[in-house]
PDB file of C-alpha atoms in Angstrom:
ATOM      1  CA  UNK A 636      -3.781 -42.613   8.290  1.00  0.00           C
ATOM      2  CA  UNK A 637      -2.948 -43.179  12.058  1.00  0.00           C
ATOM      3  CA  UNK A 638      -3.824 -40.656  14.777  1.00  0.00           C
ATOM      4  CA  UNK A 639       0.008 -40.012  14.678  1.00  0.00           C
ATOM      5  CA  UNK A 640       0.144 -39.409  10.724  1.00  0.00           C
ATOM      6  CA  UNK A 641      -2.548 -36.362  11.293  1.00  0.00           C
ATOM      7  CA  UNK A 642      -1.597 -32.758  10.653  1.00  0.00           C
ATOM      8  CA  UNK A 643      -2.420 -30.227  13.545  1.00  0.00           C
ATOM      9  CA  UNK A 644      -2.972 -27.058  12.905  1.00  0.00           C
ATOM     10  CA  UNK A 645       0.849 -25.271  12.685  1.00  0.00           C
ATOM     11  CA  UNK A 646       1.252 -27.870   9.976  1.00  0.00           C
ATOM     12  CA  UNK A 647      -1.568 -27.377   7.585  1.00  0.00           C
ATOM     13  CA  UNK A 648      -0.758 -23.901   8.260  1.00  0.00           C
ATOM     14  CA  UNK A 649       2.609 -24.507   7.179  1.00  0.00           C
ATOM     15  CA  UNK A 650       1.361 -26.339   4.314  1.00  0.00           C
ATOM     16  CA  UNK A 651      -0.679 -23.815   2.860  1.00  0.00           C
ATOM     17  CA  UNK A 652       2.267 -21.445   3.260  1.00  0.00           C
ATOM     18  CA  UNK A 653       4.166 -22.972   1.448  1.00  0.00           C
ATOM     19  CA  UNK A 654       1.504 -23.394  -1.210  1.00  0.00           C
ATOM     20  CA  UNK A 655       0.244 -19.814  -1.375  1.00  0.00           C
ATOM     21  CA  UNK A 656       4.220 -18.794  -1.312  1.00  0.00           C
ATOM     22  CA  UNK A 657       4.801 -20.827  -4.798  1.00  0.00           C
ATOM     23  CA  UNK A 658       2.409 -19.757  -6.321  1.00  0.00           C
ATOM     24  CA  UNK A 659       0.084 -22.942  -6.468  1.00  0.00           C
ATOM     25  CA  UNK A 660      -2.833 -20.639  -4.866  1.00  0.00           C
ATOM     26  CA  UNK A 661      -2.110 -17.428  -6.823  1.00  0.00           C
ATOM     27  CA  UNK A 662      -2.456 -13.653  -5.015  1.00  0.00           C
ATOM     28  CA  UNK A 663      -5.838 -12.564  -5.042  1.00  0.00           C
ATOM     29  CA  UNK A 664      -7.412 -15.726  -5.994  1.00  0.00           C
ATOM     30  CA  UNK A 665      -9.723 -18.111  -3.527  1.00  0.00           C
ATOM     31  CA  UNK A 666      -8.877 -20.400  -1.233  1.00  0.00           C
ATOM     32  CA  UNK A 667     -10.543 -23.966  -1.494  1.00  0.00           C
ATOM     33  CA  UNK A 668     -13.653 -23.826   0.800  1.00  0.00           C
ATOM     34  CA  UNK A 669     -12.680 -25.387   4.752  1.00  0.00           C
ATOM     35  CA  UNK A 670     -14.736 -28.697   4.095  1.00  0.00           C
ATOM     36  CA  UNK A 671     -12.120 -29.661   0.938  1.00  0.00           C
ATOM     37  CA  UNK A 672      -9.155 -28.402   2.828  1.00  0.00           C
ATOM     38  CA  UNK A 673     -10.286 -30.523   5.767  1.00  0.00           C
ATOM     39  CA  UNK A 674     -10.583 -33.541   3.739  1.00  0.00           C
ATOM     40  CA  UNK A 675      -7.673 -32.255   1.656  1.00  0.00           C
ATOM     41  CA  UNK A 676      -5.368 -32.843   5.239  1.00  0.00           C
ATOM     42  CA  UNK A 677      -7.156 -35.429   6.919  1.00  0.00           C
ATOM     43  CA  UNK A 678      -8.307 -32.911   9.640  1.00  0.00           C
ATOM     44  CA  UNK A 679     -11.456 -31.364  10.979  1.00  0.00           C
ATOM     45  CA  UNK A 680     -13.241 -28.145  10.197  1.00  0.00           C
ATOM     46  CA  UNK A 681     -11.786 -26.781  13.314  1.00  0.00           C
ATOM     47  CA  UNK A 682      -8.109 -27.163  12.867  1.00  0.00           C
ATOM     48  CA  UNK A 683      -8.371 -26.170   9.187  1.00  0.00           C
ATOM     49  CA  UNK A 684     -10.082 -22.152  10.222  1.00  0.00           C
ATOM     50  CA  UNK A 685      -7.492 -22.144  13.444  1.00  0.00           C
ATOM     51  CA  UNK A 686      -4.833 -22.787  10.888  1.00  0.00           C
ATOM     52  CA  UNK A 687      -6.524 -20.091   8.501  1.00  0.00           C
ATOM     53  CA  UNK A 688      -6.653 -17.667  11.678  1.00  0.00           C
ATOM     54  CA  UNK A 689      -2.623 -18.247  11.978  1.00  0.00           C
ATOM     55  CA  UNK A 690      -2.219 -17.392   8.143  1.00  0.00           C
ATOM     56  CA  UNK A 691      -4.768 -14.316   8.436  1.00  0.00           C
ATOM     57  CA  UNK A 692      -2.531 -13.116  11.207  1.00  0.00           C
ATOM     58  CA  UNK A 693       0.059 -13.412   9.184  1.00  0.00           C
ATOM     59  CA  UNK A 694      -1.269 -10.911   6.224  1.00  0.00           C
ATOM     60  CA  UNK A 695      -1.201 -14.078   3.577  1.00  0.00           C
ATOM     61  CA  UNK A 696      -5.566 -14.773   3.489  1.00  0.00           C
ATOM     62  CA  UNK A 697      -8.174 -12.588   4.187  1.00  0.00           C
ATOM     63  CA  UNK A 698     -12.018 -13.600   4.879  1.00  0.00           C
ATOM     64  CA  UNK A 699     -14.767 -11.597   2.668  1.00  0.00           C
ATOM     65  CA  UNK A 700     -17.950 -11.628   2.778  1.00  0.00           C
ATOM     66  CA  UNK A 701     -19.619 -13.800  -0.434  1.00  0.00           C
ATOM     67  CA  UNK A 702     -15.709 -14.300  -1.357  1.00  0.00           C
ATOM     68  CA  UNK A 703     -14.680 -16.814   0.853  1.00  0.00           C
ATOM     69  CA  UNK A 704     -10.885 -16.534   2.273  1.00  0.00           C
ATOM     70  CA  UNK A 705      -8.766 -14.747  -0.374  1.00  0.00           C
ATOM     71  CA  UNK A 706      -4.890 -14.898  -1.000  1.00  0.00           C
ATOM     72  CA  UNK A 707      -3.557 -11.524   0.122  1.00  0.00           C
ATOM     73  CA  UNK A 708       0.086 -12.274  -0.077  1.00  0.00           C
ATOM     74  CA  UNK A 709       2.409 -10.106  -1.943  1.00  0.00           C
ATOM     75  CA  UNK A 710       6.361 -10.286  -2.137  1.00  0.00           C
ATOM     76  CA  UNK A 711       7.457  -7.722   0.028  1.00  0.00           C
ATOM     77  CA  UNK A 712       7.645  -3.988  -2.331  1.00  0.00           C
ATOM     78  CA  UNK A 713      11.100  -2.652  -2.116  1.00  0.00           C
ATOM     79  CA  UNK A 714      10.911   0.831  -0.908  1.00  0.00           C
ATOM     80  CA  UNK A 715      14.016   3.179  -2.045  1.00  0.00           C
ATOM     81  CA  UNK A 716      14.644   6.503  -3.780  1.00  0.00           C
ATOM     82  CA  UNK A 717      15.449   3.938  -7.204  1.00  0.00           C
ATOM     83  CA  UNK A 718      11.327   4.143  -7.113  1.00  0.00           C
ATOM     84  CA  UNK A 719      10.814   7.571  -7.717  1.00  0.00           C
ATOM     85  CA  UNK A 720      13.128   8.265 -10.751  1.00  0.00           C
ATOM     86  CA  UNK A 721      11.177   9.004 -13.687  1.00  0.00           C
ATOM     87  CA  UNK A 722      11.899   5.895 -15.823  1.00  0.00           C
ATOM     88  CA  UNK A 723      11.215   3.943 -12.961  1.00  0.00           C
ATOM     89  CA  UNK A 724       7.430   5.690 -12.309  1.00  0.00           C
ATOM     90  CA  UNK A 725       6.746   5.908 -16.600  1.00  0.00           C
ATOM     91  CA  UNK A 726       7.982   2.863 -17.281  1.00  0.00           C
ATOM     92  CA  UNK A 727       5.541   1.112 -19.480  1.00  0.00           C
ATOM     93  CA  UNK A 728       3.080   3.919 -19.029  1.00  0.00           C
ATOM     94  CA  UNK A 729       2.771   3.422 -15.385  1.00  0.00           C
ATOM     95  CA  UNK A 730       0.664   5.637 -13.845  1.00  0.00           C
ATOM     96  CA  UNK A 731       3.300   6.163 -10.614  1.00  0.00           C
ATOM     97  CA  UNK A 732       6.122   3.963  -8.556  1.00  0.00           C
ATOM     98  CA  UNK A 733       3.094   2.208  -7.327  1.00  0.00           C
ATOM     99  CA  UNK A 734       1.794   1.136 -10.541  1.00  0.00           C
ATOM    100  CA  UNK A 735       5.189   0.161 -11.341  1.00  0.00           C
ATOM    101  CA  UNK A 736       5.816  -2.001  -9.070  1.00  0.00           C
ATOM    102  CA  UNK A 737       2.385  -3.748  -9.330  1.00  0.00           C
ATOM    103  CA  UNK A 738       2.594  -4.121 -13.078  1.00  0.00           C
ATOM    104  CA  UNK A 739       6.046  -5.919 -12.744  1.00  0.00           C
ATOM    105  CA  UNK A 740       4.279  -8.875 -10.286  1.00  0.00           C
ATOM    106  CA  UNK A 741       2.219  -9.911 -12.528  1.00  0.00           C
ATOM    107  CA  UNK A 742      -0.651  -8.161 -10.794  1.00  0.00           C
ATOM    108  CA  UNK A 743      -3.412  -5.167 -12.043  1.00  0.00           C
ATOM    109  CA  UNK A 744      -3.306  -1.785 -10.159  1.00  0.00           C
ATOM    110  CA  UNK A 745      -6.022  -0.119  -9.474  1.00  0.00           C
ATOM    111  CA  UNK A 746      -6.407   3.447  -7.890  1.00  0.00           C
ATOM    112  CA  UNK A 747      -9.144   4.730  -5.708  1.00  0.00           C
ATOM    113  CA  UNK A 748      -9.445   9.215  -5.770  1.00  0.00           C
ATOM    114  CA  UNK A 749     -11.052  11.340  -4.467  1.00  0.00           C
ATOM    115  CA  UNK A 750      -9.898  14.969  -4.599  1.00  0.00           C
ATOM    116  CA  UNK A 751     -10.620  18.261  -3.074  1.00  0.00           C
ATOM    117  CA  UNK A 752      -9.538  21.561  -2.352  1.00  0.00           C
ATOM    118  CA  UNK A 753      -8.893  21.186   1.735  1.00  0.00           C
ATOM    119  CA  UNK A 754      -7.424  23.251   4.654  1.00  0.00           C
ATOM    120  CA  UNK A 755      -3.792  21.579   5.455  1.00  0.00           C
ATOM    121  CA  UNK A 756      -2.942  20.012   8.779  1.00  0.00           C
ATOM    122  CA  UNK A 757      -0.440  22.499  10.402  1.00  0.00           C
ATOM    123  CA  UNK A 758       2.669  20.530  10.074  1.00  0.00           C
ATOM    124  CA  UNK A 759       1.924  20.066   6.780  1.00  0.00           C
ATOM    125  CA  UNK A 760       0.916  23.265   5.916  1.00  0.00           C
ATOM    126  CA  UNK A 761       4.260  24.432   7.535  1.00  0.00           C
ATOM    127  CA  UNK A 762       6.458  21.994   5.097  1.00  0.00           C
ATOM    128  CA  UNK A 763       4.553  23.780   2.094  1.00  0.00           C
ATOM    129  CA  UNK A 764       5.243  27.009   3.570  1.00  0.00           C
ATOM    130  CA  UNK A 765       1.525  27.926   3.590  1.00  0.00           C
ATOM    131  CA  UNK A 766      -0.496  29.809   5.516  1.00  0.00           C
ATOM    132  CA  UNK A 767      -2.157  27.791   8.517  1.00  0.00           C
ATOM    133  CA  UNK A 768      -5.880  27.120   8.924  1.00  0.00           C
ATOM    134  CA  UNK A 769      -6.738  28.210   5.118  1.00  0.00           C
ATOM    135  CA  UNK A 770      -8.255  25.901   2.484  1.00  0.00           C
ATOM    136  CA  UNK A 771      -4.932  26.847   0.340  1.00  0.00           C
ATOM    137  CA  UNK A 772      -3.862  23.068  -0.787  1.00  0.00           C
ATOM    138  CA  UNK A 773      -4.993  20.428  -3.303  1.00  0.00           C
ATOM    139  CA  UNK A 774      -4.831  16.647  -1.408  1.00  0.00           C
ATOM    140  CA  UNK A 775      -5.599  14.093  -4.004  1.00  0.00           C
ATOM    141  CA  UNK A 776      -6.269  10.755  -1.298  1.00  0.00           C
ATOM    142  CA  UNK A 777      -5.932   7.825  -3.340  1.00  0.00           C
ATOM    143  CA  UNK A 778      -6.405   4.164  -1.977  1.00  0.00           C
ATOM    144  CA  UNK A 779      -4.255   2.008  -3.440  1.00  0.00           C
ATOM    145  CA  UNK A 780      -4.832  -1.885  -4.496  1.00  0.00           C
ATOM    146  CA  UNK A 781      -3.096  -4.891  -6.393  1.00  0.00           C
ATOM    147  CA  UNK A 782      -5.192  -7.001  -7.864  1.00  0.00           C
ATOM    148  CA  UNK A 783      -8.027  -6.159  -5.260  1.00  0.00           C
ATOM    149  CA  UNK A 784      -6.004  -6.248  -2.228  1.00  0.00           C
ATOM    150  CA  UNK A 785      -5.425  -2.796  -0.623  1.00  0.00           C
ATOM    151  CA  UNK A 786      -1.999  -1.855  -0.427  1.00  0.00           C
ATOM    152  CA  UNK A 787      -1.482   1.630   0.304  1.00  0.00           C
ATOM    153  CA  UNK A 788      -3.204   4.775   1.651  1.00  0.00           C
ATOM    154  CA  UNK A 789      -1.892   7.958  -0.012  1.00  0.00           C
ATOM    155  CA  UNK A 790      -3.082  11.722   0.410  1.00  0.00           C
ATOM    156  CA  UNK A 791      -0.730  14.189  -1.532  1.00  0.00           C
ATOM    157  CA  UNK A 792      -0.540  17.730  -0.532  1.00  0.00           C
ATOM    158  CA  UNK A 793       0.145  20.484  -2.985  1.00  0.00           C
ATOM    159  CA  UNK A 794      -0.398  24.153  -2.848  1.00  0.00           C
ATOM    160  CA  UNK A 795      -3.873  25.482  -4.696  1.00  0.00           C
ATOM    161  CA  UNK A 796      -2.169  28.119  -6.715  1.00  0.00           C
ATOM    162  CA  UNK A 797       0.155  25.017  -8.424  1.00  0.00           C
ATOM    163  CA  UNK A 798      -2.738  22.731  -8.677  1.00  0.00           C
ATOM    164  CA  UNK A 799      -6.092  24.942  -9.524  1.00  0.00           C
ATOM    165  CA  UNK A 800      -7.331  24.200 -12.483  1.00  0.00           C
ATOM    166  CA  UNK A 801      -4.390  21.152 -13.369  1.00  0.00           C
ATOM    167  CA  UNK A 802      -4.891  17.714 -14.053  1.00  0.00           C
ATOM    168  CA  UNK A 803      -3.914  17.290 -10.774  1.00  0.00           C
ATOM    169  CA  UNK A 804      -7.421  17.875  -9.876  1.00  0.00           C
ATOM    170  CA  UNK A 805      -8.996  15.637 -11.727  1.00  0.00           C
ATOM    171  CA  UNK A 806      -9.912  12.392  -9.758  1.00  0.00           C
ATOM    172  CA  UNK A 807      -9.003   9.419 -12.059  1.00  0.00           C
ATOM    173  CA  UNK A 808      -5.617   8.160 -12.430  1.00  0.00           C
ATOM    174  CA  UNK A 809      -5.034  10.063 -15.829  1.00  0.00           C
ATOM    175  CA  UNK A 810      -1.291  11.405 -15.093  1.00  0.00           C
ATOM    176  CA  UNK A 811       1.276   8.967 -16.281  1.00  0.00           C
ATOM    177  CA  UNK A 812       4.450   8.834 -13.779  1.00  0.00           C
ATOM    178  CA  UNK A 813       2.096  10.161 -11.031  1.00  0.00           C
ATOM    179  CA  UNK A 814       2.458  13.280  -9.202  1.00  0.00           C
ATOM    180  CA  UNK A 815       5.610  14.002  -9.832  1.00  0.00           C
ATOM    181  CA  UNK A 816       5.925  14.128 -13.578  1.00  0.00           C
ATOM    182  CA  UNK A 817       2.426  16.411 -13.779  1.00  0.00           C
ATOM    183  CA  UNK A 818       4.496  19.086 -11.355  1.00  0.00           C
ATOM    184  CA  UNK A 819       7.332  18.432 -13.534  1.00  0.00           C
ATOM    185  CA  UNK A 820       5.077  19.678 -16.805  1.00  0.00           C
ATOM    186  CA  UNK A 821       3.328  22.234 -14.896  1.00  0.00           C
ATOM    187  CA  UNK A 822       7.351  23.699 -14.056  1.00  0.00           C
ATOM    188  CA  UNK A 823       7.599  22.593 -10.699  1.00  0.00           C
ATOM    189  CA  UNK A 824      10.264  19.285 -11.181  1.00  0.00           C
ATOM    190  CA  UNK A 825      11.626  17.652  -8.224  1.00  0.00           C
ATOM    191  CA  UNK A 826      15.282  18.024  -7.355  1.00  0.00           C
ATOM    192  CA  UNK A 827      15.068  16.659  -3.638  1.00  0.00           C
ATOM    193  CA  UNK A 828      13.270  14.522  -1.531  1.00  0.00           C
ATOM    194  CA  UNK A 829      13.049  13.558   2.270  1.00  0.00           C
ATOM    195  CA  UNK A 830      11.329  11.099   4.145  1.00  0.00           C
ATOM    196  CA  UNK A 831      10.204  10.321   7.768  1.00  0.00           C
ATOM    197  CA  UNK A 832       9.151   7.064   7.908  1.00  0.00           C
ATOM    198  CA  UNK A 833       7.967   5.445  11.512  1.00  0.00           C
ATOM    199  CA  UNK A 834       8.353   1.258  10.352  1.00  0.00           C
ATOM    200  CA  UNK A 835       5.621   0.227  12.451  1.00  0.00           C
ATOM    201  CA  UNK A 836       2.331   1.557  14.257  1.00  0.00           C
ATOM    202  CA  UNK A 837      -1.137   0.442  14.807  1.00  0.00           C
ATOM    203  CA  UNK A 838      -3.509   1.693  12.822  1.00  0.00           C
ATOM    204  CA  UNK A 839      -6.865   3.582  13.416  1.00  0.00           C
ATOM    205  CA  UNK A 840     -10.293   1.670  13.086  1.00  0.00           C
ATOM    206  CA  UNK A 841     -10.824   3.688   9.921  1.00  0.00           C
ATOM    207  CA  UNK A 842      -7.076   2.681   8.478  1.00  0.00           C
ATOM    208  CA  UNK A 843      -7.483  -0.729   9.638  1.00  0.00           C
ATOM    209  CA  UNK A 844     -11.007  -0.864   7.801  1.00  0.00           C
ATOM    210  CA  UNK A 845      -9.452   1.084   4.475  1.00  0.00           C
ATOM    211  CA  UNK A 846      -6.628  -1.117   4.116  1.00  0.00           C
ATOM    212  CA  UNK A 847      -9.256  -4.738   5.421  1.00  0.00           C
ATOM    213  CA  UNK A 848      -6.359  -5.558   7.807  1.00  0.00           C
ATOM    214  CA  UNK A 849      -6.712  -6.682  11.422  1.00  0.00           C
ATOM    215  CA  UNK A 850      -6.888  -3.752  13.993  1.00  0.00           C
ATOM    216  CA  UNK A 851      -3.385  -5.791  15.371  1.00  0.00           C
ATOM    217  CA  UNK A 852      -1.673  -5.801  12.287  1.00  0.00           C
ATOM    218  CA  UNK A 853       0.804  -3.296  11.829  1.00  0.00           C
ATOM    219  CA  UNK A 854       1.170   0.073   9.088  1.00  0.00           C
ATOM    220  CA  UNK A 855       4.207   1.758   7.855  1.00  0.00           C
ATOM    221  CA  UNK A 856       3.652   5.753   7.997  1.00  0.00           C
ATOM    222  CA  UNK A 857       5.970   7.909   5.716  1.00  0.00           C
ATOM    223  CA  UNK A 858       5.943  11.319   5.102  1.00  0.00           C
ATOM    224  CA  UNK A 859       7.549  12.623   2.522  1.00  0.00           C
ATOM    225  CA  UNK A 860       8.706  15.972   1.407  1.00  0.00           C
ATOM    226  CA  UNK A 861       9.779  17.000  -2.372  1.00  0.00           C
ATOM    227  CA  UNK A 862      11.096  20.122  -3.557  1.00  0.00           C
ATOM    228  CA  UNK A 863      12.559  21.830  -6.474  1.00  0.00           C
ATOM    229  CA  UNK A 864      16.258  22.660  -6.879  1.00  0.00           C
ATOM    230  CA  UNK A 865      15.885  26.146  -5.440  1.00  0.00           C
ATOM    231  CA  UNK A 866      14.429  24.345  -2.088  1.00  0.00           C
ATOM    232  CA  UNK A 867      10.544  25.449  -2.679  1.00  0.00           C
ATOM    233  CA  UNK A 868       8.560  22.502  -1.606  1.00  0.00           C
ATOM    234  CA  UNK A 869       5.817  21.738  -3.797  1.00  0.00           C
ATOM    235  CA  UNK A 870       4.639  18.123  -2.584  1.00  0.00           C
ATOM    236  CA  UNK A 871       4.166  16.304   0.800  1.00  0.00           C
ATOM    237  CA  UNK A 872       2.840  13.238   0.455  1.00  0.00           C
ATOM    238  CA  UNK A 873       1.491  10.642   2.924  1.00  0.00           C
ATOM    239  CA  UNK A 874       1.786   6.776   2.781  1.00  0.00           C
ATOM    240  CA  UNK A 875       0.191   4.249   5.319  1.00  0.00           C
ATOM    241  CA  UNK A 876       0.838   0.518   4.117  1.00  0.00           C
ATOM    242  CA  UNK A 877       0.689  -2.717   6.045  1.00  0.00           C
ATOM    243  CA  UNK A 878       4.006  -3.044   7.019  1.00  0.00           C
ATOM    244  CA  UNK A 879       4.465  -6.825   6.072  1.00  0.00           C
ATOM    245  CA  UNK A 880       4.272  -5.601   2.213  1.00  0.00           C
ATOM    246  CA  UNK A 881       7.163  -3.204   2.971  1.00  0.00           C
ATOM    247  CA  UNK A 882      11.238  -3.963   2.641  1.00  0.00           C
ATOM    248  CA  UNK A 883      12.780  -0.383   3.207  1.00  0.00           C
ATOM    249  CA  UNK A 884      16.251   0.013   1.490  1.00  0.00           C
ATOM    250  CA  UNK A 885      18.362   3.328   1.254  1.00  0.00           C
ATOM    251  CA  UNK A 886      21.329   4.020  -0.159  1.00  0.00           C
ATOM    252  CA  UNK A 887      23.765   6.945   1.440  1.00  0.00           C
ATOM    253  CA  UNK A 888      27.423   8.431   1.877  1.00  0.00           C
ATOM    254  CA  UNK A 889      29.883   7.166   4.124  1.00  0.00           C
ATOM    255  CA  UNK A 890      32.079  10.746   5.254  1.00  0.00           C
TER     256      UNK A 890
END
């Protein structure tokens, strides 16, 4: 090979996009150690980890400790109100729009919860139509992962006298179609929904840490609001995800 022939760093970089992309180094499996990419390319060490720093930047590989540099990618998730409808958060005993939508990559969810019985923040407690500065809701906080890879953050918030003593409190991810079909059983089903959702912040140390993303990288943060067809809202629920694993669609009239 001459001097001319040899790949810089943008290209192996491109190179192993492409690869990772098609599927020839699969999400959530192991990259091939920098020494056999090196001689893989023709390169050095060096341009091989400055091309890994590019993809890392990028969201698509992530370094871990006795793990060596993982695939992270994931298609983008298609975030719309089709996710929440109930055959769409049952289907195939899916345990939520999350699971869902993990299930159909190809991937294995996998749900971290913790739950407690927790004083509100204010606007939150507001939306619920709580009292303020009470330990009156349930918040089951759940992190989210495909396959190993953390993909959401989520902390629903429901009033105690709904929740007490529900499966809602119980922290495993037992309730098939998530949150809202156990409300649903328990009498409280959904007839509206609305969502504030800011498309791009920088995280905290402690989200950046939760999610094992870059303190640069940036999170979607949606709220959102559910309530039952006489307007009592019985949900609020939280969502920070890196924003590259987010495509936000929604569908509305046109007066």
């Amino acid at each position: 090979m001459t001097e001319t022939q040899k790949l810089g760093f943008r290209e192996i970089a491109a190179a192993l996009r492409s690869e990772i992309i098609s599927g020839h180094y699969p999400t959530a499996s192991a990259l091939p150690p920098e020494p056999e990419l090196a001689e893989k390319y023709g390169a050095s060490r060096s341009l091989v980890n400055r091309a890994m720093t590019i993809l890392a930047a990028e969201g698509l590989v992530r370094a871990r400790q006795g793990r060596g540099t993982m695939v992270t990618w994931l298609p983008p998730m298609i975030h719309s109100s089709a996710r929440y409808s109930q055959a769409t958060r049952e289907r195939g005993g899916a345990k939520g729009a999350f699971d869902a939508e993990v299930l159909s990559l190809g991937l294995e969810p996998e749900h971290e919860i913790t739950v407690e019985r927790a004083e509100p923040p204010a606007e939150i407690a507001d939306a619920l139509g709580v009292e303020r500065g009470k330990a009156n809701c349930l918040v089951r906080r759940r992190r989210l992962l495909a396959s190993g890879i953390p993909v959401r953050l989520n902390a629903s918030w429901i009033p105690l006298e709904i929740a007490r003593n529900t499966v809602l409190e119980e922290a495993a991810p037992v309730i098939r179609g998530g949150v809202k079909s156990a409300l649903a059983e328990l009498g409280y089903p959904q007839a509206e929904a609305h969502e504030r959702i800011i498309p791009s912040r920088l995280p905290t140390e402690a989200e950046a840490r939760a999610l094992e993303i870059s303190p640069e990288r940036t999170i979607t943060d949606i709220v959102h609001t559910g309530q039952t067809a006489d307007g009592r809202v019985v949900e609020v629920t939280t969502t920070l995800a890196p924003a590259h694993y987010l495509v936000i669609e929604h569908t509305f009239p046109l007066t």
